[in-house]
Tab-separated table of C-alpha atoms in Angstrom:
chain	number	residue	atom	x	y	z
U	173	MET	CA	-21.686	10.908	27.399
U	174	ILE	CA	-19.090	11.263	24.739
U	175	THR	CA	-19.614	12.861	21.398
U	176	ASP	CA	-17.532	11.924	18.391
U	177	ASN	CA	-16.005	14.912	16.755
U	178	ARG	CA	-16.614	14.141	13.102
U	179	LYS	CA	-17.848	17.434	11.803
U	180	ASN	CA	-16.342	18.551	8.523
U	181	GLU	CA	-14.914	15.101	7.813
U	182	THR	CA	-16.298	15.364	4.332
U	183	LYS	CA	-13.293	15.405	2.092
U	184	LEU	CA	-12.365	12.077	0.618
U	185	PRO	CA	-8.704	11.308	1.377
U	186	GLN	CA	-6.313	11.650	-1.559
U	187	TYR	CA	-5.538	7.951	-1.305
U	188	LEU	CA	-9.151	7.083	-2.089
U	189	LYS	CA	-9.512	9.768	-4.743
U	190	LYS	CA	-6.626	8.159	-6.593
U	191	ALA	CA	-7.807	4.601	-6.083
U	192	LEU	CA	-11.551	4.777	-6.665
U	193	PRO	CA	-13.198	5.132	-10.072
U	194	GLU	CA	-14.575	8.554	-10.959
U	195	GLU	CA	-18.116	7.192	-10.811
U	196	ILE	CA	-17.757	6.547	-7.085
U	197	THR	CA	-16.093	9.853	-6.223
U	198	ALA	CA	-18.828	11.617	-8.216
U	199	GLU	CA	-21.508	9.691	-6.342
U	200	ILE	CA	-19.936	10.598	-3.004
U	201	GLY	CA	-19.930	14.231	-4.076
U	202	GLU	CA	-23.646	13.971	-4.787
U	203	LEU	CA	-24.530	12.378	-1.446
U	204	PRO	CA	-26.565	14.473	0.996
U	205	ASP	CA	-24.360	16.443	3.389
U	206	CYS	CA	-25.361	14.374	6.406
U	207	THR	CA	-24.404	11.121	4.669
U	208	ARG	CA	-21.210	12.472	3.180
U	209	ASP	CA	-20.087	14.038	6.462
U	210	GLY	CA	-20.627	10.876	8.448
U	211	LEU	CA	-19.452	8.420	5.819
U	212	GLU	CA	-17.901	5.436	7.567
U	213	GLU	CA	-17.842	2.715	4.962
U	214	ILE	CA	-17.927	2.379	1.198
U	215	ARG	CA	-18.947	-1.137	0.240
U	216	LEU	CA	-18.346	-2.524	-3.218
U	217	ARG	CA	-19.621	-5.883	-4.425
U	218	VAL	CA	-19.229	-7.391	-7.885
U	219	GLY	CA	-22.443	-6.931	-9.871
U	220	LYS	CA	-24.212	-5.068	-7.068
U	221	PHE	CA	-24.934	-1.460	-6.257
U	222	THR	CA	-22.327	0.426	-4.260
U	223	GLU	CA	-23.314	1.058	-0.655
U	224	TYR	CA	-22.403	4.147	1.367
U	225	LYS	CA	-22.763	3.583	5.081
U	226	THR	CA	-22.892	6.030	7.955
U	227	SER	CA	-23.361	5.206	11.619
U	228	SER	CA	-27.115	5.533	11.299
U	229	ALA	CA	-28.031	4.688	7.736
U	230	SER	CA	-26.911	3.153	4.519
U	231	ARG	CA	-27.535	4.510	1.047
U	232	ARG	CA	-27.292	2.783	-2.319
U	233	GLY	CA	-25.354	4.314	-5.159
U	234	LYS	CA	-25.868	3.651	-8.854
U	235	TYR	CA	-22.400	2.353	-9.636
U	236	VAL	CA	-22.197	-1.413	-10.145
U	237	PRO	CA	-18.593	-2.676	-10.282
U	238	THR	CA	-17.665	-5.534	-12.575
U	239	ARG	CA	-15.064	-8.150	-11.732
U	240	ALA	CA	-12.494	-6.282	-13.828
U	241	ASP	CA	-13.358	-3.040	-12.004
U	242	MET	CA	-12.804	-4.750	-8.655
U	243	GLU	CA	-9.407	-6.062	-9.745
U	244	GLU	CA	-8.461	-2.578	-10.877
U	245	ILE	CA	-9.705	-0.962	-7.637
U	246	LEU	CA	-7.819	-3.542	-5.575
U	247	PHE	CA	-4.686	-2.860	-7.636
U	248	SER	CA	-5.046	0.893	-7.051
U	249	LEU	CA	-5.820	0.493	-3.342
U	250	CYS	CA	-2.598	-1.516	-3.085
U	251	GLY	CA	-0.704	1.382	-4.664
U	252	GLY	CA	0.072	-0.679	-7.767
U	253	SER	CA	1.764	-3.466	-5.794
U	254	VAL	CA	-0.671	-6.175	-4.742
U	255	TYR	CA	2.188	-8.442	-3.638
U	256	ALA	CA	3.218	-5.848	-1.031
U	257	HIS	CA	-0.150	-6.440	0.672
U	258	GLY	CA	-0.225	-10.193	0.071
U	259	ASP	CA	-0.018	-11.164	3.754
U	260	THR	CA	-2.835	-8.897	4.838
U	261	ILE	CA	-5.014	-9.687	1.805
U	262	SER	CA	-4.769	-13.344	2.814
U	263	GLN	CA	-6.055	-12.257	6.217
U	264	GLY	CA	-8.900	-10.321	4.604
U	265	TYR	CA	-7.803	-6.715	4.620
U	266	ILE	CA	-5.549	-4.085	3.089
U	267	GLN	CA	-3.728	-1.607	5.245
U	268	GLY	CA	-4.377	1.595	3.326
U	269	GLU	CA	-3.009	5.079	3.834
U	270	ASP	CA	-4.327	7.695	6.295
U	271	GLY	CA	-5.655	5.035	8.664
U	272	ILE	CA	-8.014	3.625	6.063
U	273	ARG	CA	-8.564	-0.112	6.184
U	274	VAL	CA	-10.144	-2.082	3.392
U	275	GLY	CA	-11.808	-5.428	3.969
U	276	VAL	CA	-11.249	-7.803	1.043
U	277	VAL	CA	-12.975	-11.087	0.283
U	278	GLY	CA	-13.163	-13.294	-2.766
U	279	HIS	CA	-12.111	-16.792	-3.729
U	280	ALA	CA	-9.553	-18.061	-1.246
U	281	VAL	CA	-6.509	-19.984	-2.437
U	282	ARG	CA	-5.756	-22.383	0.367
U	283	TYR	CA	-2.888	-24.513	1.522
U	284	GLY	CA	-4.388	-26.862	4.072
U	285	GLN	CA	-6.431	-24.722	6.408
U	286	SER	CA	-4.582	-21.479	5.804
U	287	VAL	CA	-5.434	-18.945	3.115
U	288	THR	CA	-2.354	-18.207	1.025
U	289	ALA	CA	-3.800	-15.884	-1.622
U	290	LEU	CA	-7.017	-14.456	-2.948
U	291	GLN	CA	-8.466	-14.665	-6.436
U	292	ASN	CA	-11.501	-13.017	-7.969
U	293	VAL	CA	-12.191	-10.344	-5.393
U	294	THR	CA	-15.943	-10.156	-4.863
U	295	SER	CA	-16.351	-7.547	-2.120
U	296	LEU	CA	-14.429	-4.589	-0.765
U	297	ASN	CA	-15.340	-2.737	2.410
U	298	ILE	CA	-13.498	0.575	2.606
U	299	ARG	CA	-13.568	1.765	6.215
U	300	LEU	CA	-12.859	5.434	6.816
U	301	PRO	CA	-11.333	6.325	10.181
U	302	LEU	CA	-13.172	8.691	12.480
U	303	LYS	CA	-11.724	12.141	12.704
U	304	LEU	CA	-8.906	12.855	15.108
U	305	LEU	CA	-8.576	16.151	16.862
U	306	ARG	CA	-5.510	18.165	16.043
U	307	LEU	CA	-2.621	17.822	18.414
U	308	SER	CA	-2.854	21.494	19.304
U	309	GLY	CA	-6.476	21.064	20.339
U	310	VAL	CA	-7.082	21.101	24.059
U	311	GLY	CA	-9.180	18.445	25.616
U	312	THR	CA	-10.203	15.074	24.344
U	313	PRO	CA	-13.584	13.467	23.919
U	314	TYR	CA	-12.381	10.571	26.042
U	315	PRO	CA	-10.921	12.011	29.262
U	316	GLU	CA	-12.392	9.221	31.409
U	317	LEU	CA	-10.591	6.614	29.373
U	318	ALA	CA	-7.210	8.278	29.803
U	319	GLN	CA	-7.688	8.416	33.580
U	320	ALA	CA	-8.861	4.824	33.787
U	321	SER	CA	-6.172	3.429	31.501
U	322	VAL	CA	-3.299	3.981	33.911
U	323	GLY	CA	-4.354	0.939	35.935
U	324	GLY	CA	-5.060	-1.115	32.799
U	325	LEU	CA	-8.178	-0.614	30.693
U	326	LEU	CA	-10.055	-2.730	28.209
U	327	ILE	CA	-12.282	-0.859	25.773
U	328	CYS	CA	-14.977	-2.997	24.256
U	329	SER	CA	-17.868	-2.430	21.905
U	330	PRO	CA	-19.583	-4.021	18.936
U	331	PRO	CA	-17.789	-3.541	15.596
U	332	GLY	CA	-17.878	-0.078	14.036
U	333	VAL	CA	-18.633	1.949	17.171
U	334	GLY	CA	-15.212	3.498	17.539
U	335	LYS	CA	-12.902	1.372	19.679
U	336	THR	CA	-9.881	2.143	17.542
U	337	THR	CA	-10.638	5.846	17.575
U	338	ALA	CA	-11.037	5.752	21.350
U	339	LEU	CA	-7.697	3.979	21.666
U	340	ARG	CA	-6.014	6.594	19.474
U	341	TYR	CA	-7.451	9.487	21.459
U	342	THR	CA	-6.502	7.891	24.727
U	343	ALA	CA	-2.993	7.025	23.556
U	344	ARG	CA	-2.570	10.602	22.456
U	345	THR	CA	-3.837	11.967	25.754
U	346	LEU	CA	-1.505	9.697	27.702
U	347	ALA	CA	1.460	10.638	25.540
U	348	GLY	CA	0.562	14.289	26.003
U	349	THR	CA	0.616	13.918	29.774
U	350	GLY	CA	4.129	12.562	29.995
U	351	HIS	CA	3.524	8.829	29.818
U	352	ARG	CA	5.791	6.723	27.644
U	353	VAL	CA	3.380	5.047	25.272
U	354	ALA	CA	4.113	2.118	22.952
U	355	VAL	CA	1.490	1.461	20.292
U	356	ILE	CA	1.388	-2.054	18.838
U	357	ASP	CA	-0.127	-1.350	15.434
U	358	SER	CA	-0.407	-4.779	13.900
U	359	ARG	CA	-2.912	-3.680	11.246
U	360	GLY	CA	-1.591	-0.256	10.394
U	361	GLU	CA	-4.640	1.698	11.511
U	362	LEU	CA	-4.082	2.402	15.188
U	363	ALA	CA	-1.141	4.784	14.812
U	364	PHE	CA	-2.901	7.013	12.314
U	365	GLY	CA	-2.841	10.582	13.650
U	366	LEU	CA	-0.087	9.868	16.156
U	367	GLU	CA	2.712	11.056	13.881
U	368	ALA	CA	2.827	14.612	15.257
U	369	PRO	CA	6.301	15.512	16.540
U	370	GLY	CA	4.909	16.541	19.915
U	371	LEU	CA	3.605	13.045	20.626
U	372	LEU	CA	6.373	10.923	22.055
U	373	VAL	CA	4.888	7.596	21.090
U	374	ASP	CA	6.781	4.485	20.023
U	375	ILE	CA	4.924	2.867	17.158
U	376	LEU	CA	5.531	-0.812	16.451
U	377	ASP	CA	4.086	-1.045	12.976
U	378	GLY	CA	3.119	-4.373	11.477
U	379	TYR	CA	4.313	-6.500	14.422
U	380	PRO	CA	2.124	-9.413	15.465
U	381	ARG	CA	0.569	-8.268	18.736
U	382	ALA	CA	2.197	-10.809	21.038
U	383	ALA	CA	5.669	-10.285	19.554
U	384	GLY	CA	5.189	-6.511	19.498
U	385	ILE	CA	4.220	-6.415	23.175
U	386	GLU	CA	7.310	-8.408	24.176
U	387	ILE	CA	9.622	-6.280	22.046
U	388	ALA	CA	8.106	-3.050	23.367
U	389	ILE	CA	8.639	-4.150	26.967
U	390	ARG	CA	12.197	-5.319	26.327
U	391	THR	CA	13.389	-2.411	24.259
U	392	MET	CA	11.183	0.649	24.723
U	393	CYS	CA	10.441	0.609	28.477
U	394	PRO	CA	6.925	2.015	28.075
U	395	ASP	CA	4.570	3.100	30.851
U	396	VAL	CA	1.563	2.072	28.792
U	397	ILE	CA	1.162	-0.403	25.944
U	398	VAL	CA	-1.712	0.200	23.548
U	399	CYS	CA	-3.022	-2.512	21.256
U	400	ASP	CA	-6.180	-3.155	19.296
U	401	GLU	CA	-8.540	-6.140	19.243
U	402	ILE	CA	-6.884	-8.638	21.522
U	403	GLY	CA	-8.198	-12.128	21.090
U	404	ASN	CA	-6.039	-15.184	21.519
U	405	MET	CA	-4.246	-16.708	24.466
U	406	GLN	CA	-0.793	-15.948	23.078
U	407	GLU	CA	-1.607	-12.233	23.137
U	408	CYS	CA	-3.077	-12.581	26.603
U	409	ASP	CA	0.128	-14.249	27.843
U	410	ALA	CA	2.151	-11.357	26.427
U	411	LEU	CA	-0.164	-8.829	28.098
U	412	SER	CA	0.085	-10.538	31.463
U	413	GLY	CA	3.865	-10.427	31.005
U	414	ALA	CA	3.569	-6.683	30.477
U	415	VAL	CA	1.772	-6.231	33.776
U	416	GLY	CA	4.438	-8.328	35.447
U	417	ALA	CA	6.950	-5.835	34.114
U	418	GLY	CA	4.979	-2.920	35.600
U	419	VAL	CA	3.509	-1.716	32.329
U	420	SER	CA	-0.141	-0.671	32.062
U	421	VAL	CA	-2.185	-2.048	29.209
U	422	LEU	CA	-4.764	-0.227	27.135
U	423	ALA	CA	-6.472	-2.599	24.740
U	424	SER	CA	-9.716	-3.177	22.916
U	425	ALA	CA	-11.890	-6.157	22.133
U	426	HIS	CA	-15.144	-6.878	20.365
U	427	ALA	CA	-18.020	-7.461	22.788
U	428	ALA	CA	-21.743	-6.836	23.028
U	429	GLY	CA	-21.440	-5.541	26.581
U	430	ILE	CA	-19.199	-5.476	29.651
U	431	ASP	CA	-20.706	-8.659	31.049
U	432	SER	CA	-20.304	-10.555	27.807
U	433	ALA	CA	-16.720	-9.297	27.555
U	434	LEU	CA	-15.982	-10.560	31.060
U	435	GLN	CA	-17.461	-13.926	30.159
U	436	ARG	CA	-14.780	-14.445	27.535
U	437	LYS	CA	-12.185	-16.806	28.906
U	438	GLU	CA	-9.139	-14.757	27.874
U	439	ILE	CA	-10.513	-11.452	29.139
U	440	ALA	CA	-11.678	-12.928	32.425
U	441	GLU	CA	-8.206	-14.389	32.890
U	442	LEU	CA	-6.564	-11.041	32.118
U	443	CYS	CA	-8.814	-9.293	34.635
U	444	ARG	CA	-8.022	-11.971	37.196
U	445	LEU	CA	-4.298	-11.411	36.616
U	446	GLY	CA	-4.787	-7.686	37.123
U	447	VAL	CA	-4.010	-6.672	33.533
U	448	PHE	CA	-7.220	-4.669	33.407
U	449	SER	CA	-8.577	-2.840	36.414
U	450	SER	CA	-11.439	-1.329	34.407
U	451	VAL	CA	-13.525	-2.169	31.384
U	452	ALA	CA	-15.099	0.547	29.250
U	453	PHE	CA	-18.025	-0.172	26.984
U	454	LEU	CA	-18.732	2.097	24.038
U	455	SER	CA	-22.124	2.239	22.386
U	456	ARG	CA	-23.728	4.558	19.929
U	457	ASN	CA	-27.353	5.431	19.399
U	458	GLY	CA	-26.954	5.813	15.663
U	459	ASN	CA	-26.660	9.577	15.534
U	460	GLU	CA	-22.973	9.989	16.128
U	461	ARG	CA	-23.346	10.185	19.871
U	462	CYS	CA	-21.170	7.723	21.635
U	463	LYS	CA	-21.852	6.599	25.192
U	464	CYS	CA	-19.073	5.344	27.381
U	465	GLU	CA	-19.653	3.239	30.469
U	466	ILE	CA	-16.651	2.397	32.614
U	467	ARG	CA	-16.750	-0.286	35.250
U	468	GLY	CA	-14.029	-1.378	37.627
U	469	VAL	CA	-13.327	-5.084	37.663
U	470	ASN	CA	-11.957	-7.226	40.400
U	471	LEU	CA	-12.107	-10.909	39.636
U	472	THR	CA	-9.341	-12.042	41.974
M	176	MET	CA	35.369	20.108	-60.947
M	177	ILE	CA	35.590	21.774	-57.513
M	178	LEU	CA	31.873	21.273	-57.092
M	179	LYS	CA	32.225	17.580	-57.935
M	180	ILE	CA	35.050	17.175	-55.423
M	181	MET	CA	33.028	18.975	-52.769
M	182	GLY	CA	30.012	16.783	-53.565
M	183	CYS	CA	32.133	13.663	-53.183
M	184	PHE	CA	33.522	14.799	-49.844
M	185	THR	CA	30.034	15.684	-48.652
M	186	ALA	CA	28.622	12.305	-49.669
M	187	VAL	CA	31.413	10.431	-47.893
M	188	ALA	CA	31.185	12.628	-44.814
M	189	ALA	CA	27.399	12.241	-44.682
M	190	SER	CA	27.675	8.464	-44.933
M	191	ILE	CA	30.239	8.367	-42.109
M	192	VAL	CA	28.045	10.571	-39.892
M	193	ALA	CA	24.956	8.476	-40.683
M	194	ALA	CA	26.838	5.248	-39.962
M	195	GLY	CA	28.119	6.748	-36.704
M	196	ALA	CA	24.572	7.713	-35.666
M	197	ILE	CA	23.225	4.244	-36.446
M	198	VAL	CA	26.071	2.562	-34.547
M	199	SER	CA	25.609	4.920	-31.621
M	200	ALA	CA	21.883	4.099	-31.461
M	201	GLU	CA	22.715	0.407	-31.527
M	202	LYS	CA	25.232	0.920	-28.729
M	203	ARG	CA	22.563	2.731	-26.696
M	204	ARG	CA	20.151	-0.116	-27.355
M	205	VAL	CA	22.630	-2.675	-25.993
M	206	SER	CA	23.395	-0.616	-22.902
M	207	GLN	CA	19.675	0.037	-22.301
M	208	LEU	CA	18.911	-3.668	-22.543
M	209	PHE	CA	21.585	-4.471	-19.943
M	210	ALA	CA	20.290	-1.641	-17.730
M	211	PHE	CA	16.699	-2.922	-17.933
M	212	ALA	CA	17.834	-6.469	-17.208
M	213	ALA	CA	19.638	-5.173	-14.111
M	214	LEU	CA	16.669	-3.036	-13.048
M	215	ILE	CA	14.167	-5.872	-13.394
M	216	GLY	CA	16.548	-8.239	-11.613
M	217	ARG	CA	16.770	-5.744	-8.758
M	218	MET	CA	12.982	-5.473	-8.688
M	219	GLY	CA	12.692	-9.234	-8.367
M	220	GLN	CA	15.191	-9.234	-5.490
M	221	GLN	CA	13.428	-6.407	-3.659
M	222	ILE	CA	10.038	-8.073	-4.083
M	223	GLU	CA	11.335	-11.438	-2.969
M	224	SER	CA	13.246	-10.149	0.046
M	225	PHE	CA	11.189	-7.196	1.272
M	226	ASN	CA	7.886	-7.072	-0.680
M	227	THR	CA	8.875	-3.505	-1.558
M	228	PRO	CA	6.224	-1.681	-3.638
M	229	VAL	CA	7.172	-0.851	-7.234
M	230	CYS	CA	7.234	2.911	-6.679
M	231	GLU	CA	9.610	2.549	-3.729
M	232	ILE	CA	11.911	0.260	-5.699
M	233	LEU	CA	12.100	2.808	-8.503
M	234	LYS	CA	12.630	5.676	-6.065
M	235	SER	CA	15.439	3.860	-4.267
M	236	THR	CA	17.207	2.723	-7.442
M	237	ASP	CA	20.547	4.305	-8.312
M	238	PRO	CA	19.804	7.272	-10.635
M	239	THR	CA	22.718	6.197	-12.846
M	240	LEU	CA	20.951	2.922	-13.580
M	241	LEU	CA	17.698	4.763	-14.341
M	242	ARG	CA	19.602	7.100	-16.674
M	243	SER	CA	21.145	4.068	-18.367
M	244	CYS	CA	17.595	2.915	-19.064
M	245	GLY	CA	17.073	6.169	-20.952
M	246	ALA	CA	15.220	8.156	-18.304
M	247	ALA	CA	16.632	11.649	-17.855
M	248	ALA	CA	13.735	12.630	-15.574
M	249	PRO	CA	12.273	9.295	-14.477
M	250	ASP	CA	8.632	8.896	-13.463
M	251	THR	CA	8.903	6.642	-10.435
M	252	GLU	CA	5.194	6.212	-9.648
M	253	ASN	CA	4.850	3.005	-11.642
M	254	PHE	CA	6.788	0.971	-14.181
M	255	ILE	CA	4.645	1.892	-17.195
M	256	GLY	CA	5.047	5.578	-16.321
M	257	PHE	CA	8.773	4.980	-15.983
M	258	LEU	CA	8.935	3.320	-19.422
M	259	ASN	CA	7.031	6.232	-20.912
M	260	SER	CA	9.502	8.658	-19.371
M	261	CYS	CA	12.420	6.807	-21.009
M	262	ASP	CA	13.870	7.661	-24.396
M	263	LEU	CA	13.884	4.043	-25.552
M	264	ALA	CA	16.345	2.946	-28.227
M	265	LEU	CA	14.870	-0.550	-28.382
M	266	ASN	CA	13.168	-2.448	-31.144
M	267	GLU	CA	9.443	-3.226	-31.138
M	268	GLU	CA	9.817	-6.732	-29.730
M	269	GLU	CA	11.916	-5.525	-26.826
M	270	LYS	CA	9.564	-2.623	-26.113
M	271	SER	CA	6.581	-4.957	-26.254
M	272	THR	CA	8.255	-7.315	-23.741
M	273	LEU	CA	8.896	-4.450	-21.328
M	274	PHE	CA	5.429	-2.906	-21.648
M	275	THR	CA	3.731	-6.284	-21.251
M	276	PHE	CA	5.783	-6.902	-18.114
M	277	GLY	CA	4.998	-3.387	-16.847
M	278	ALA	CA	1.265	-3.796	-17.370
M	279	ASP	CA	1.352	-7.005	-15.333
M	280	LEU	CA	3.717	-5.797	-12.622
M	281	GLY	CA	2.148	-5.455	-9.184
M	282	ARG	CA	-0.997	-7.433	-9.982
M	283	HIS	CA	0.159	-10.720	-8.484
M	284	PHE	CA	1.061	-12.164	-5.139
M	285	GLN	CA	4.741	-12.339	-4.246
M	286	SER	CA	5.753	-15.744	-5.608
M	287	ASP	CA	4.132	-15.160	-9.014
M	288	GLN	CA	5.561	-11.664	-9.186
M	289	VAL	CA	9.076	-12.884	-8.463
M	290	LYS	CA	8.735	-15.499	-11.222
M	291	SER	CA	7.440	-12.859	-13.624
M	292	CYS	CA	10.420	-10.600	-12.850
M	293	ALA	CA	12.864	-13.479	-13.301
M	294	LEU	CA	11.304	-14.416	-16.637
M	295	CYS	CA	11.338	-10.864	-17.969
M	296	SER	CA	14.863	-10.243	-16.702
M	297	LYS	CA	16.022	-13.398	-18.495
M	298	GLN	CA	14.275	-12.396	-21.723
M	299	ILE	CA	15.809	-8.943	-21.634
M	300	SER	CA	19.228	-10.396	-20.756
M	301	ASP	CA	18.944	-12.720	-23.764
M	302	PHE	CA	18.077	-9.758	-25.982
M	303	ALA	CA	21.043	-7.863	-24.521
M	304	ASN	CA	23.499	-10.737	-24.981
M	305	ASP	CA	22.372	-11.317	-28.567
M	306	ALA	CA	22.596	-7.612	-29.303
M	307	GLN	CA	26.058	-7.432	-27.781
M	308	ILE	CA	27.298	-10.396	-29.808
M	309	LEU	CA	25.874	-8.922	-33.000
M	310	PHE	CA	27.047	-5.389	-32.272
M	311	PRO	CA	30.580	-5.604	-33.826
M	312	LYS	CA	29.154	-7.237	-36.953
M	313	LYS	CA	26.403	-4.647	-37.213
M	314	ARG	CA	28.887	-1.831	-36.718
M	315	LYS	CA	31.156	-3.200	-39.433
M	316	MET	CA	28.235	-3.800	-41.760
M	317	THR	CA	26.778	-0.338	-41.218
M	318	TYR	CA	30.060	1.465	-41.875
M	319	THR	CA	30.843	-0.750	-44.863
M	320	LEU	CA	27.429	-0.379	-46.460
M	321	LEU	CA	27.153	3.349	-46.008
M	322	ILE	CA	30.718	4.159	-47.003
M	323	CYS	CA	30.472	1.863	-50.041
M	324	SER	CA	27.211	3.527	-51.009
M	325	ALA	CA	28.872	6.914	-50.722
M	326	LEU	CA	31.835	5.757	-52.804
M	327	ALA	CA	29.475	4.365	-55.429
M	328	LEU	CA	27.746	7.709	-55.512
M	329	VAL	CA	31.146	9.432	-55.871
M	330	ILE	CA	32.081	7.177	-58.809
M	331	ILE	CA	28.764	7.892	-60.479
M	332	LEU	CA	29.179	11.612	-59.903
M	333	ILE	CA	32.726	11.663	-61.260
């Protein structure tokens, strides 16, 4: 049983204080302690009540953003430079500061099948990262994962349970125990909290996963490569190349359970190739308690 | 008589000083326009090549160029803040062009933003070129008008 350490994670990051309208920050200040402490998502929709979501509940606020408000919030979340986030907005998110990621949807401007820009933002989902322990802190809430990851570990769970947080903790533990760790942070949220000078981690920020994995192997000689949300065959090819080069892989993927994860073609193939020797499944009962089940896999 | 002579000298001296101040302000205006054209051109380049955020462009810009824009202590958080921190020697039309551009800056995707920078840079360059062409004429006219006015005053006084 693993417990998320999220106590005292009540203060809204400066980045959000600057970007969000006063009405929202005031509403967050008025939320009950239990909601405010465990706040995971702030959801804004044009013409609808703001929603504050924790792991176990969701609460409606009174603030109703207009279209102009949403444009202004998006502008502020982008630090006054929407174009600098153009690529990620087209993919549906903004890479914020302090590990915050904001989901963005609206009217897609398309060229063929690809989305090239976004107009009239209709919804924003501001996802707050779970709290990281300080570097000086001893112990980690995920010791099993660090042990299992040396032979290659896939962490899977449904969305919002804490895969990214688990990856961060585990990467930090591995780096703290003398492993050379390369973090492929394609969405700018995985490396949050790994900046401490004592953590000798190579962070490949903004690289597409497959390219980042290849570059890390070629240039950084890592013992372990960490990457989030693997999905396509190109990434799987790069990961199998990593194992061929003697590098362990610690990755995550969305799945409803270990069996359903292993039924996915790419993951089954990676297990067969020996990229992952174990699969960990994270689940949460809704009250901030996170269960971790680790199973060895051998599909050869 | 001495008082009259002193009054004449004072009137002439005052007109020369006033003409000098006006010409100096005009010179500052021209140099500010060229500096803004260069700054906005640089912004367009940075956005086109690296998608650099506005605040980072301003922070990484040569302080001499920022000073040429009239900012002794530039606010580099955003372009409107930067304009407000400048001691602008521009006319209303030029200020309006810059503030309109600043209010719009950062609200578009890359291609539109690059076009917007190019357009504003061209407008400001046009203002600068016109101002530079007119500068010698304006200087001559200012000195002539003010000194003639002072001499007229002297004649009346005498």
